[in-house]
Structures are given as structure tokens and as C-alpha cells.
Amino acid sequence: MRRQGWVVGVVLSGALSVVWLSAGAASKSDGDVGTESAIYGPMTVRAVPKAAKPAGPPVREEKCFECHDEIKELKTGGKHGKVNCASCHDGAAEHLADSNRKPLTRVDLETCGGCHPDQYASFATLNLKKAARTEKSLLTERAPNPFWDQLMMGHGFTKEHANPRSHAFMLVDHLAVDRAYGGRFQPVNGWGYVSMPGPVVAWDVLVDKYPDSKEQKAFLPESAAAANPTCLQCKTQDQILQWKYLGDKDARAKWDRTSNVVLFVKELNNSMNCFMCHDPHAAKPRIVRDALIQALTRPEKDTLWHKDPKATKIEVKEFRGGYRKVALLEKYDAKLQCGQCHVEYNCNPGYDPKTGEYSIKAADPRTNHFPFKNVLEINDHYNALGFRDFKHGQTGGLLWKAQHPEAETFWGSTHDKVGASCNSCHMPKVRNESGKVYTSHWQTSPRNYLRQTCLTSGCHPKLTEAQAAYEIDSVRNYTKGKMRKAEFWLSQLIDKIQEGKKAGLPPEVIREAQEQHQKAHVLWEWWTAENSDGFHNPALARQSLTLSVEESKKGIKIIDDALAKKTASK
């Protein structure tokens, strides 16, 4: 079947025969590699992308380097040293003839996919076993109702809190989610877009239902308009050359943290550009997420990375007088590269906890900030920063909202200590049909890669696939049980604070109980946003969630003691 220029192959029936290299035929490095037909076959949809747009005529790079000496330093002698500038920059020849005619940098994934087809095709895989827009608040999911809506009352995530799909769909899913743009962006042809193989080009499948309005607001009932330009930095870097470091205002930058997000998103199309992790000039691993670079270069040296004696070294490169910064890594390090987005960060305006006012606006640098610390340190970090995300709809207390802190959760875990990393479980080596080994870019659950991840010779070779899945489910179910207990006690604390307010308890007592609510909330809510149900660090999950219960009970006791004292004084 054909759809929008894609050639699509669908396999829906039983398991395919699995072809593995024999021990005698494989080297130590690829002895656990399986063929891609076995990896991507059952219940997946893969697409062969349309050909990349042809490059313009080659240009004399020496002329380019006369002005772009920092690019010469990166490019010379590297794997991309012979890739002409015109391959990735349209209008390069015209720009050399007239510097006022700016070239266009290609940010689409097809350009890289033209030379790296296996990585591209794997990235574009659609997993038919994982439905789109699955609410985490379903009874069977990570943050079920009724507790979720009560515990998060007042936050946009109560409008839609959906499980993530693969990276290839994250921009279009973000634009369509009910909490982000008030429902204004809707699919052109109904729900059919969710079954398209990726990468889905956003404005090929979505339309603005309210094109005459530039206002970011809720258009549909039970929707929210919570998105902003900073939160989009993890979905796409289409705007990388038009966004100054940290999103600060600059005459050279078209967009900044305060820009109208409705206009901003109209220029975005591609999910997770390849150059977010791969430097296109040096062909080396890198990070581009500005707030992470800032965290790693903070003078306090207070992040998990700073405290890790085995931390991968970085080299920060500045461009155009600090207008942009990137950090090249001495080696591939998924904890940093995936940690550009799979991390807790602040990307929105919020409340000053000292005044209780919604006074921290997008112009404030705190609205683009990475703590890069674990769950036990987050509350103190945000207290020192002076920031809260939202006001609870029942207690009136100020609370924090987590993002997706997988990197910090994994840091220091058992798997981390033995040398595993995100790619070990989510991006294994596989072999294409011609026998070439490559890194899969289908960043999916290791359950879909068990033989290439958990069961490899260096990990758990004695386990069967069924046993590995059993262990994964056991950890996750145990953690979910602790989450449910933490939610119960948080709900009890919320009810108790309301009881105290109705009874007319002194404001200082209510504030003390609200601070306990914040402590308990942080230790619980981290795990609703962290997408492994505790599997990335089971010990930390248990410690955090049981501490949440204890902090809730302390808050309840504060109110109960004050109520008893009030009664006794009558």
C-alpha cells in the first residue's frame, strides 16, 4: 500500500523464523546480533522513505571555510570530510556568490537517511502493539484515576496524560495532544494518521482548525494550552539556527522563549533530527540541548555527571560569538545524548514559592533549566531555585510537575554500574538482510529486542525470553504497587489539608502541611513521568515512593495535632 510518498510493508501474522549467527561465524562483538527480519517483523510497520531531495552542485569548500573556520576545524579529517557542503545546504553556490543570499540548511531526516538507510528505516518503525494516545490515567496504566486527577488538579496534564510512542511520532503527537494547544491542531483525515509509519511530517497530517487566531488558548472543552517554545526543544531542532543558546532574545534569532508558540510551531515539521545526537560536520557524538549544556558547565558542579568519576568528557564549541553552543563527546554516551530530553527539566513559567505569585514568566532563565539530579535531590534544588509549576486546585499549595527523568533515574543503578547504557537496551546492534551490522534506531522497549539486549552473552545469557519478560514485569508491578500506596496517602493528605482550612487553622499550620504535600508529591510524581515503572532503578523507586508515604503521614499529623489542640482549647 502507498501513502503520502511512502512504500509500506505490514506484517501482522505469527512469529517469523529467527536467524542467528552461530558462535563460530560471529565475532565477540556481534555474536548476539540477529537479522532485521526477525527484529522488525511481527506487528510492525516499516517504511522506505522517499528519496532525499537531490543536492546542489558541489562548491569549493575552501571558500566556505574562509568565513566558517570553526566548521573547517570540525570537518577536516572526519568521516564527513569528503561530504560537500552542498549536500546539506541548499543554495550554497548562490551564498558564495552573494553573502546576503543565505543558504538553507536541511533539517529533515531524509537527508541523513540517504546515506544511512538502515538507521533511518529502523527509526521509522511503527510498533502496532503500542497504541497511540494511550492515557496514563487508564486503570491499567501508570497514573490511574481517580487519584491522578485529584493529585494533579490544576495542571494541564489532567486534560491528557498520554504514554509516549516512538521518537518518529513525537512532534505530531505533541501537537495533537489535548493539553498542549487547546485542541486547535487536528488531523486532516481523522485518526488514520496514527497508523502511518514514521517519521510523520507534522503539517502533512495536521491542520490548524482556528487559523484566524494567533492566541494560545483552549478551543475545545477539557483541553489546555500548556505548550511553549522551550518545551518544543526536545521534540524537534528544526529551528536550531534560529534559536539562540538558552532561547535568549537576540536580533539574530527569529525565536526565543517568549515567542508566540502558535506561530513558532507552524515552521516545525520533523521529529528528533539526527543532528541532535550526531554532529553533521565532525561526524562525532554530541549534545545540542542548551539547558543540558548549561547544567554540565554550571560552576557549582552539582549534577550527577559532575559527581561521576567515569563521566564522559565533553568539549563545548561556541558559534557566532556564543549565539549557539554544542558539546562534542569524547565517545558515544547515551546517558548524555538521551539525557537531552529523557530528563527532568523546567520548560515553563511558574510560581515563586516565596510570594505565592505566578510571577516567573518565559523571559526568566528559570524557564529553561535542567537540574540533572536524582529524585531525592529535586525538592531541595527547586527550593533553592525558587520555582513551582502549579497551584493545587484543592489545597491551594504550590507544587512541582515532573517531565520524563529516565537519565537521572538510571544513573547509579545496577545496570549503570556494570557498564550498560540506554543504547544497550533500547538501540542494540542488528544485521540487515545483506549482512551489515548497524545500530538500530528503533528506540523501543527491550521487550521487543530481548535476544539482542537482555539475553546477550555479556548480560543474562541463561535466561529465556519468557523469563526475562517475567523479571521485567515483576519489577514494574512491584513499583506500581508502591505508587498506588503513595497516591492513597497523598489523597488523604489533600483531604486533611482541606479539613484544616475549613476548620480555620492558622495559615502557618496550613503552609507547613502544604510543604509536606510538596515533599510527598515530588517523591511520587517523579515515577508517573519516568517511563519504566521503576525498572531503570528499582531500589531508588522503592526508596522514593516509601518516603513519599512517610512525608504524607507527617503532613496529616501536622493537621491532626493542630485540630486536636484547637478542640482542646475550646
Coordinates of C-alpha atoms in Angstrom, one line a residue:
M1 CA 0.0 0.0 0.0
R2 CA 1.1 3.6 -0.7
R3 CA 0.5 6.6 1.5
Q4 CA 2.0 10.1 1.0
G5 CA 5.0 9.0 -0.9
W6 CA 5.9 6.0 1.4
V7 CA 6.1 2.4 0.4
V8 CA 4.7 0.5 3.3
G9 CA 5.1 -3.1 4.3
V10 CA 2.9 -4.6 7.0
V11 CA 3.5 -7.9 8.8
L12 CA 0.6 -8.9 11.1
S13 CA 0.7 -12.7 11.4
G14 CA 2.7 -15.1 13.6
A15 CA 6.3 -15.1 14.5
L16 CA 8.8 -15.2 11.7
S17 CA 11.6 -17.7 11.7
V18 CA 14.6 -16.3 13.6
V19 CA 18.0 -16.4 12.0
W20 CA 21.0 -16.1 14.3
L21 CA 24.7 -16.2 13.7
S22 CA 26.4 -19.3 15.0
A23 CA 29.1 -18.9 17.6
G24 CA 31.7 -20.0 15.1
A25 CA 30.7 -17.5 12.5
A26 CA 30.4 -14.4 14.7
S27 CA 33.0 -12.2 16.3
K28 CA 32.7 -11.4 20.0
S29 CA 31.3 -8.0 19.2
D30 CA 28.5 -9.2 17.0
G31 CA 27.8 -12.7 18.2
D32 CA 24.4 -11.7 19.6
V33 CA 23.3 -9.8 16.6
G34 CA 20.1 -11.0 14.9
T35 CA 18.8 -10.3 11.4
E36 CA 16.4 -7.4 11.0
S37 CA 13.7 -9.6 9.5
A38 CA 13.5 -11.2 12.9
I39 CA 13.7 -7.9 14.8
Y40 CA 11.2 -5.8 12.9
G41 CA 8.8 -8.4 11.5
P42 CA 5.8 -9.3 13.8
M43 CA 3.4 -6.5 14.4
T44 CA 5.4 -3.7 13.0
V45 CA 5.1 -1.3 10.0
R46 CA 8.2 -0.2 8.3
A47 CA 8.5 2.4 5.6
V48 CA 11.0 3.0 2.8
P49 CA 11.4 6.8 2.7
K50 CA 11.0 8.8 -0.5
A51 CA 14.4 9.8 -1.9
A52 CA 16.1 12.7 -0.3
K53 CA 16.0 15.9 -2.3
P54 CA 19.0 16.0 -4.7
A55 CA 21.9 18.0 -3.6
G56 CA 23.0 21.1 -5.4
P57 CA 26.2 21.3 -7.4
P58 CA 29.4 20.9 -5.2
V59 CA 31.0 24.1 -4.1
R60 CA 34.6 24.9 -3.3
E61 CA 34.7 24.3 0.5
E62 CA 37.8 26.4 0.9
K63 CA 35.7 29.4 0.2
C64 CA 33.2 28.4 2.8
F65 CA 36.0 27.9 5.4
E66 CA 37.2 31.4 4.9
C67 CA 34.3 32.6 6.9
H68 CA 33.4 29.4 8.8
D69 CA 36.7 28.4 10.3
E70 CA 35.1 26.7 13.2
I71 CA 33.3 24.4 10.7
K72 CA 36.6 23.7 9.0
E73 CA 38.1 22.6 12.3
L74 CA 35.2 20.1 12.9
K75 CA 35.0 18.8 9.3
T76 CA 38.6 18.4 8.3
G77 CA 39.8 14.8 8.7
G78 CA 36.5 13.5 9.9
K79 CA 34.2 10.8 8.5
H80 CA 32.2 13.6 6.8
G81 CA 35.3 15.3 5.5
K82 CA 34.5 14.4 1.9
V83 CA 30.8 15.3 2.1
N84 CA 30.4 18.6 0.3
C85 CA 28.7 21.5 1.9
A86 CA 26.1 21.5 -0.8
S87 CA 24.9 18.0 0.3
C88 CA 23.3 19.5 3.4
H89 CA 22.9 23.2 2.5
D90 CA 20.7 24.3 -0.4
G91 CA 21.8 27.5 -2.1
A92 CA 25.4 27.1 -1.1
A93 CA 26.7 28.2 -4.5
E94 CA 24.4 31.3 -4.5
H95 CA 25.6 32.2 -1.0
L96 CA 29.2 32.0 -2.1
A97 CA 28.4 34.4 -4.9
D98 CA 26.5 36.8 -2.7
S99 CA 26.8 36.5 1.1
N100 CA 23.5 38.2 1.6
R101 CA 21.7 35.2 0.0
K102 CA 21.6 32.9 2.9
P103 CA 21.7 29.2 2.3
L104 CA 19.1 26.8 3.6
T105 CA 20.2 24.1 6.0
R106 CA 18.4 20.8 5.6
V107 CA 16.9 19.6 8.8
D108 CA 14.8 16.7 7.5
L109 CA 15.7 13.2 8.3
E110 CA 15.7 12.0 4.7
T111 CA 18.9 13.9 4.0
C112 CA 20.8 11.8 6.6
G113 CA 18.8 8.7 5.6
G114 CA 20.1 8.9 2.1
C115 CA 23.5 7.8 3.3
H116 CA 22.3 5.9 6.4
P117 CA 19.2 4.0 5.2
D118 CA 19.2 1.2 7.8
Q119 CA 19.3 3.7 10.7
Y120 CA 16.6 5.7 9.0
A121 CA 14.3 2.8 8.3
S122 CA 14.6 1.4 11.8
F123 CA 13.9 4.9 13.3
A124 CA 10.7 5.0 11.2
T125 CA 9.3 1.7 12.5
L126 CA 5.7 1.7 13.9
N127 CA 5.0 -0.7 16.7
L128 CA 1.5 -1.9 16.2
K129 CA 1.5 -3.4 19.7
K130 CA 1.6 0.0 21.3
A131 CA -1.5 2.1 20.7
A132 CA -1.3 5.9 20.1
R133 CA -2.6 8.3 22.7
T134 CA -3.0 5.8 25.5
E135 CA -3.9 7.7 28.6
K136 CA -1.7 7.1 31.6
S137 CA -4.8 7.6 33.7
L138 CA -6.4 4.4 32.5
L139 CA -6.9 1.9 35.3
T140 CA -4.2 -0.4 33.8
E141 CA -1.6 2.4 33.2
R142 CA 1.0 4.3 35.2
A143 CA -1.1 7.0 36.8
P144 CA -4.7 5.8 37.0
N145 CA -7.7 7.8 38.0
P146 CA -9.4 8.7 40.3
F147 CA -6.2 9.6 42.2
W148 CA -4.4 11.2 39.2
D149 CA -6.9 14.0 38.6
Q150 CA -7.1 14.7 42.3
L151 CA -3.4 14.7 42.9
M152 CA -2.7 16.9 39.9
M153 CA -5.7 19.1 40.0
G154 CA -4.9 22.4 38.4
H155 CA -2.3 21.2 36.0
G156 CA -2.8 20.8 32.2
F157 CA -1.7 17.1 32.3
T158 CA -5.1 16.3 33.8
K159 CA -6.6 17.1 30.3
E160 CA -4.5 14.4 28.6
H161 CA -1.5 12.5 30.0
A162 CA -0.6 10.0 27.3
N163 CA 2.1 7.3 27.1
P164 CA 4.9 8.1 24.6
R165 CA 5.2 6.4 21.3
S166 CA 8.4 6.1 19.3
H167 CA 10.6 9.2 18.6
A168 CA 9.4 9.3 15.0
F169 CA 6.0 10.4 16.1
M170 CA 6.7 12.7 19.0
L171 CA 6.2 16.0 17.3
V172 CA 2.9 15.2 15.7
D173 CA 1.7 13.5 18.9
H174 CA 2.7 16.6 20.9
L175 CA 0.8 19.0 18.5
A176 CA -2.4 16.9 18.7
V177 CA -2.4 16.2 22.5
D178 CA -5.3 17.8 24.3
R179 CA -3.2 19.6 26.9
A180 CA -0.8 21.4 24.6
Y181 CA -2.7 23.7 22.1
G182 CA -6.2 23.7 23.3
G183 CA -7.3 21.3 20.6
R184 CA -6.6 23.7 17.7
F185 CA -4.4 21.2 15.7
Q186 CA -6.4 18.3 14.4
P187 CA -5.6 15.5 11.9
V188 CA -6.6 16.2 8.3
N189 CA -8.1 12.8 7.7
G190 CA -9.1 11.6 11.1
W191 CA -7.4 9.0 13.2
G192 CA -5.7 7.4 10.2
Y193 CA -2.5 9.3 10.9
V194 CA -1.7 7.2 13.9
S195 CA -1.1 4.1 11.9
M196 CA 1.3 5.7 9.4
P197 CA 4.9 4.6 9.6
G198 CA 7.3 7.3 10.7
P199 CA 8.8 9.8 10.6
V200 CA 5.5 11.6 10.2
V201 CA 5.9 15.1 8.8
A202 CA 3.7 17.2 11.1
W203 CA 2.0 19.5 8.6
D204 CA 1.4 16.7 6.2
V205 CA -1.2 15.2 8.5
L206 CA -2.4 18.1 10.8
V207 CA -4.3 21.3 10.2
D208 CA -5.0 24.4 12.3
K209 CA -8.8 24.5 12.9
Y210 CA -8.6 28.1 14.0
P211 CA -6.2 29.7 11.6
D212 CA -7.6 33.2 12.1
S213 CA -6.5 33.2 15.8
K214 CA -2.9 33.6 16.9
E215 CA -3.9 33.2 20.6
Q216 CA -2.7 30.3 22.5
K217 CA -5.8 29.2 24.4
A218 CA -8.2 26.3 25.0
F219 CA -10.6 26.0 22.0
L220 CA -12.2 22.6 22.9
P221 CA -13.8 21.7 26.2
E222 CA -11.4 19.9 28.7
S223 CA -8.3 20.9 26.8
A224 CA -5.4 23.1 27.8
A225 CA -2.9 25.4 26.1
A226 CA 0.2 24.5 28.1
A227 CA 2.8 24.3 25.3
N228 CA 5.5 26.9 24.7
P229 CA 8.6 27.3 22.5
T230 CA 11.0 25.9 25.2
C231 CA 9.2 22.6 25.7
L232 CA 9.4 22.0 21.9
Q233 CA 13.2 21.9 22.0
C234 CA 13.0 18.2 22.9
K235 CA 10.5 17.4 20.1
T236 CA 12.5 18.9 17.2
Q237 CA 15.5 21.1 16.5
D238 CA 14.2 22.3 13.1
Q239 CA 14.7 25.8 14.5
I240 CA 18.3 25.2 15.8
L241 CA 19.8 28.1 13.7
Q242 CA 17.0 30.5 14.6
W243 CA 17.2 29.9 18.4
K244 CA 19.9 31.5 20.5
Y245 CA 21.6 29.5 23.2
L246 CA 19.0 29.0 26.0
G247 CA 16.4 30.8 24.0
D248 CA 17.5 34.2 25.0
K249 CA 16.4 37.2 22.9
D250 CA 18.8 38.2 20.1
A251 CA 18.5 40.3 17.0
R252 CA 19.9 37.3 15.0
A253 CA 17.3 34.9 16.4
K254 CA 13.8 34.7 15.0
W255 CA 12.5 32.8 18.0
D256 CA 13.1 32.9 21.8
R257 CA 11.4 31.7 25.0
T258 CA 8.8 34.4 24.8
S259 CA 7.8 33.9 21.2
N260 CA 4.2 33.1 20.2
V261 CA 4.2 29.3 20.2
V262 CA 1.3 29.1 17.7
L263 CA 3.4 30.9 15.1
F264 CA 6.5 29.0 16.1
V265 CA 5.1 25.5 15.6
K266 CA 4.0 26.4 12.0
E267 CA 7.6 26.2 11.0
L268 CA 8.3 22.8 12.6
N269 CA 7.9 19.5 10.8
N270 CA 10.5 16.9 11.8
S271 CA 10.7 14.8 15.0
M272 CA 14.1 14.4 16.7
N273 CA 16.5 15.4 14.0
C274 CA 19.6 13.2 13.5
F275 CA 21.9 16.1 14.3
M276 CA 20.6 16.3 17.9
C277 CA 23.0 13.4 18.7
H278 CA 25.3 13.3 15.7
D279 CA 27.4 16.3 14.7
P280 CA 26.9 16.7 11.0
H281 CA 30.4 18.3 10.4
A282 CA 32.6 16.3 12.7
A283 CA 30.5 13.1 12.5
K284 CA 31.0 12.7 16.2
P285 CA 28.6 12.2 19.1
R286 CA 27.2 15.4 20.6
I287 CA 24.5 17.2 22.5
V288 CA 22.7 20.3 21.4
R289 CA 20.1 20.8 24.1
D290 CA 21.1 24.1 25.5
A291 CA 19.9 23.7 29.1
L292 CA 21.8 20.5 29.5
I293 CA 25.0 22.1 28.2
Q294 CA 24.4 24.9 30.8
A295 CA 23.9 22.3 33.6
L296 CA 27.1 20.5 32.7
T297 CA 29.1 23.8 32.8
R298 CA 27.5 25.2 35.9
P299 CA 30.2 26.5 38.3
E300 CA 28.5 24.7 41.2
K301 CA 29.4 21.3 39.5
D302 CA 26.4 19.8 41.3
T303 CA 25.0 17.4 38.7
L304 CA 25.1 13.6 38.6
W305 CA 27.6 13.9 35.7
H306 CA 29.9 16.1 37.8
K307 CA 29.9 13.5 40.6
D308 CA 30.6 10.5 38.4
P309 CA 34.3 9.6 38.2
K310 CA 33.6 7.7 34.9
A311 CA 31.7 10.6 33.3
T312 CA 32.3 11.1 29.6
K313 CA 34.3 14.2 28.9
I314 CA 32.7 17.0 26.8
E315 CA 34.1 19.8 24.7
V316 CA 31.8 22.8 24.3
K317 CA 32.0 24.6 21.0
E318 CA 30.7 28.1 20.6
F319 CA 29.5 29.6 17.3
R320 CA 28.9 33.2 16.3
G321 CA 30.2 34.6 19.5
G322 CA 28.2 32.4 21.8
Y323 CA 25.0 32.6 19.8
R324 CA 24.9 28.8 19.8
K325 CA 26.8 26.2 21.7
V326 CA 27.1 22.4 21.1
A327 CA 29.0 19.9 23.2
L328 CA 31.1 17.2 21.5
L329 CA 31.5 14.0 23.5
E330 CA 34.8 12.0 23.6
K331 CA 32.7 8.9 22.9
Y332 CA 29.1 7.9 22.4
D333 CA 27.3 8.2 25.8
A334 CA 23.6 7.6 25.7
K335 CA 23.1 8.8 29.2
L336 CA 24.1 12.3 28.0
Q337 CA 22.6 12.1 24.5
C338 CA 19.3 10.6 25.6
G339 CA 19.5 12.8 28.6
Q340 CA 19.0 15.8 26.4
C341 CA 15.2 15.0 26.6
H342 CA 14.7 12.0 28.8
V343 CA 15.3 14.0 31.9
E344 CA 13.6 16.3 34.4
Y345 CA 13.7 19.9 33.3
N346 CA 11.8 23.0 33.7
C347 CA 10.4 24.5 30.4
N348 CA 7.6 26.7 31.5
P349 CA 6.6 29.8 33.5
G350 CA 5.6 29.2 37.1
Y351 CA 5.2 30.4 40.7
D352 CA 7.6 32.0 43.1
P353 CA 7.2 29.9 46.3
K354 CA 8.3 32.8 48.5
T355 CA 5.5 35.1 47.3
G356 CA 3.0 32.5 46.1
E357 CA 2.5 34.6 42.9
Y358 CA 2.5 33.4 39.3
S359 CA 5.4 35.8 38.6
I360 CA 8.0 33.7 36.8
K361 CA 7.4 34.4 33.1
A362 CA 9.1 33.0 30.0
A363 CA 11.7 35.7 29.9
D364 CA 13.1 34.4 33.2
P365 CA 16.0 32.0 32.6
R366 CA 14.5 29.6 35.1
T367 CA 12.0 28.6 32.4
N368 CA 14.8 26.7 30.5
H369 CA 16.6 24.8 33.3
F370 CA 18.0 21.3 33.9
P371 CA 18.7 20.2 37.5
F372 CA 20.3 16.9 36.3
K373 CA 19.9 15.4 39.8
N374 CA 18.0 12.4 41.1
V375 CA 14.6 12.3 42.8
L376 CA 16.0 12.6 46.3
E377 CA 17.6 15.9 45.4
I378 CA 14.9 17.6 43.3
N379 CA 12.9 19.2 46.0
D380 CA 15.9 21.0 47.6
H381 CA 17.1 22.0 44.1
Y382 CA 13.8 23.7 43.2
N383 CA 13.5 25.3 46.6
A384 CA 17.0 26.9 46.0
L385 CA 16.0 27.8 42.5
G386 CA 12.7 29.4 43.8
F387 CA 10.3 27.7 41.4
R388 CA 7.0 25.8 41.5
D389 CA 5.0 24.7 38.5
F390 CA 1.3 25.0 39.5
K391 CA -1.2 25.6 42.3
H392 CA -3.1 22.7 43.5
G393 CA -6.8 23.0 42.9
Q394 CA -8.0 21.8 46.3
T395 CA -5.3 22.7 48.8
G396 CA -4.0 25.9 47.2
G397 CA -0.5 24.7 47.8
L398 CA 2.3 25.2 45.2
L399 CA 3.6 22.0 43.6
W400 CA 6.1 20.8 41.1
K401 CA 5.5 18.8 37.9
A402 CA 8.0 16.2 36.6
Q403 CA 8.9 15.7 33.0
H404 CA 10.5 12.4 32.0
P405 CA 13.5 11.7 34.1
E406 CA 14.8 8.5 32.7
A407 CA 18.5 9.5 32.5
E408 CA 18.8 10.6 36.1
T409 CA 16.9 7.6 37.3
F410 CA 19.2 5.2 35.5
W411 CA 22.3 7.0 36.8
G412 CA 23.8 4.9 39.6
S413 CA 21.5 1.9 39.1
T414 CA 22.7 -1.7 39.0
H415 CA 22.7 -1.7 35.2
D416 CA 24.6 1.6 35.1
K417 CA 27.3 0.4 37.5
V418 CA 28.0 -2.7 35.3
G419 CA 28.5 -0.5 32.2
A420 CA 25.1 -0.8 30.5
S421 CA 23.6 2.4 29.0
C422 CA 20.4 3.4 27.3
N423 CA 21.5 2.1 23.9
S424 CA 22.3 -1.3 25.5
C425 CA 18.6 -2.0 26.0
H426 CA 16.9 0.4 23.5
M427 CA 19.3 0.6 20.5
P428 CA 21.1 -2.8 20.0
K429 CA 23.2 -3.9 17.1
V430 CA 21.3 -5.7 14.4
R431 CA 22.2 -7.1 11.0
N432 CA 20.4 -6.1 7.8
E433 CA 19.5 -8.6 5.0
S434 CA 22.8 -8.2 3.3
G435 CA 24.7 -9.0 6.5
K436 CA 25.8 -5.5 7.5
V437 CA 25.7 -4.7 11.2
Y438 CA 24.3 -1.4 12.3
T439 CA 22.8 0.3 15.4
S440 CA 19.0 0.0 15.4
H441 CA 17.4 3.4 15.8
W442 CA 14.0 2.0 16.7
Q443 CA 14.2 3.2 20.2
T444 CA 11.7 0.8 21.7
S445 CA 11.3 -1.3 24.8
P446 CA 13.9 -4.0 25.2
R447 CA 11.0 -6.5 25.3
N448 CA 11.0 -6.1 21.5
Y449 CA 14.7 -6.8 21.4
L450 CA 15.2 -9.4 24.2
R451 CA 17.7 -11.6 22.3
Q452 CA 19.8 -8.6 21.3
T453 CA 19.6 -6.9 24.7
C454 CA 18.9 -8.8 27.9
L455 CA 19.9 -12.2 26.7
T456 CA 23.3 -11.4 25.1
S457 CA 26.4 -13.2 26.2
G458 CA 27.5 -10.2 28.3
C459 CA 24.2 -9.8 30.2
H460 CA 21.8 -12.7 31.0
P461 CA 22.5 -15.5 28.5
K462 CA 21.0 -18.2 30.7
L463 CA 17.5 -16.6 30.7
T464 CA 14.8 -17.4 28.2
E465 CA 12.8 -14.6 26.6
A466 CA 9.8 -15.6 28.8
Q467 CA 12.0 -15.4 32.0
A468 CA 13.4 -12.0 31.0
A469 CA 9.9 -10.6 30.4
Y470 CA 8.8 -12.2 33.7
E471 CA 11.5 -10.3 35.6
I472 CA 10.7 -7.0 33.9
D473 CA 7.0 -7.4 34.7
S474 CA 7.8 -8.4 38.3
V475 CA 9.8 -5.2 38.9
R476 CA 7.2 -3.0 37.2
N477 CA 4.3 -4.5 39.1
Y478 CA 6.1 -4.2 42.4
T479 CA 6.8 -0.5 41.7
K480 CA 3.2 0.2 40.6
G481 CA 2.0 -1.2 43.9
K482 CA 4.2 1.3 45.8
M483 CA 2.9 4.1 43.5
R484 CA -0.7 3.2 44.4
K485 CA 0.1 3.3 48.1
A486 CA 1.8 6.7 47.8
E487 CA -1.2 8.0 45.9
F488 CA -3.6 6.9 48.6
W489 CA -1.7 8.7 51.3
L490 CA -1.3 11.8 49.2
S491 CA -5.1 11.8 48.7
Q492 CA -5.5 11.5 52.4
L493 CA -3.2 14.5 53.0
I494 CA -5.1 16.6 50.4
D495 CA -8.3 15.9 52.2
K496 CA -6.8 16.6 55.6
I497 CA -5.4 20.0 54.4
Q498 CA -8.9 20.9 53.2
E499 CA -10.3 19.9 56.5
G500 CA -7.8 22.1 58.3
K501 CA -8.6 25.1 56.2
K502 CA -12.3 24.6 56.8
A503 CA -11.7 24.4 60.5
G504 CA -9.8 27.7 60.4
L505 CA -6.4 26.5 61.4
P506 CA -3.7 29.2 61.4
P507 CA -2.1 29.9 58.0
E508 CA 1.4 28.9 59.3
V509 CA 0.0 25.4 60.1
I510 CA -1.6 25.1 56.6
R511 CA 1.7 26.2 55.0
E512 CA 3.7 23.6 57.0
A513 CA 1.3 20.9 55.8
Q514 CA 1.4 22.2 52.2
E515 CA 5.2 21.9 52.3
Q516 CA 4.8 18.3 53.4
H517 CA 2.5 17.9 50.5
Q518 CA 5.2 19.2 48.1
K519 CA 7.8 16.8 49.6
A520 CA 5.5 13.8 49.3
H521 CA 4.3 14.9 45.8
V522 CA 7.8 15.1 44.4
L523 CA 8.7 11.7 45.6
W524 CA 5.6 10.2 44.0
E525 CA 5.1 12.2 40.8
W526 CA 8.6 11.6 39.5
W527 CA 7.5 8.0 38.8
T528 CA 4.4 8.9 36.9
A529 CA 6.6 10.8 34.5
E530 CA 9.5 8.3 34.4
N531 CA 8.5 5.8 31.8
S532 CA 9.9 2.5 33.1
D533 CA 7.7 1.9 36.1
G534 CA 10.8 1.7 38.2
F535 CA 12.7 -0.8 36.1
H536 CA 15.5 1.7 35.4
N537 CA 16.3 1.8 39.1
P538 CA 14.1 -0.4 41.3
A539 CA 15.9 0.4 44.6
L540 CA 15.6 4.1 44.1
A541 CA 11.9 3.7 43.1
R542 CA 11.1 1.9 46.3
Q543 CA 13.1 4.3 48.5
S544 CA 11.4 7.3 46.9
L545 CA 7.8 6.0 47.0
T546 CA 8.0 4.8 50.6
L547 CA 9.5 8.1 51.6
S548 CA 6.5 9.8 49.9
V549 CA 4.1 7.8 52.1
E550 CA 6.1 8.9 55.2
E551 CA 6.0 12.6 54.2
S552 CA 2.3 12.4 53.6
K553 CA 1.7 10.9 57.0
K554 CA 3.8 13.7 58.6
G555 CA 1.6 16.2 56.9
I556 CA -1.5 14.5 58.1
K557 CA -0.2 14.5 61.6
I558 CA 0.5 18.3 61.5
I559 CA -3.1 18.9 60.7
D560 CA -4.4 16.3 63.2
D561 CA -2.3 17.8 66.0
A562 CA -3.4 21.3 65.2
L563 CA -7.1 20.2 65.1
A564 CA -6.7 18.4 68.5
K565 CA -5.1 21.5 70.0
K566 CA -7.9 23.7 68.7
T567 CA -10.5 21.4 70.1
A568 CA -8.8 21.2 73.5
S569 CA -8.6 25.0 73.7
K570 CA -12.4 25.4 73.5

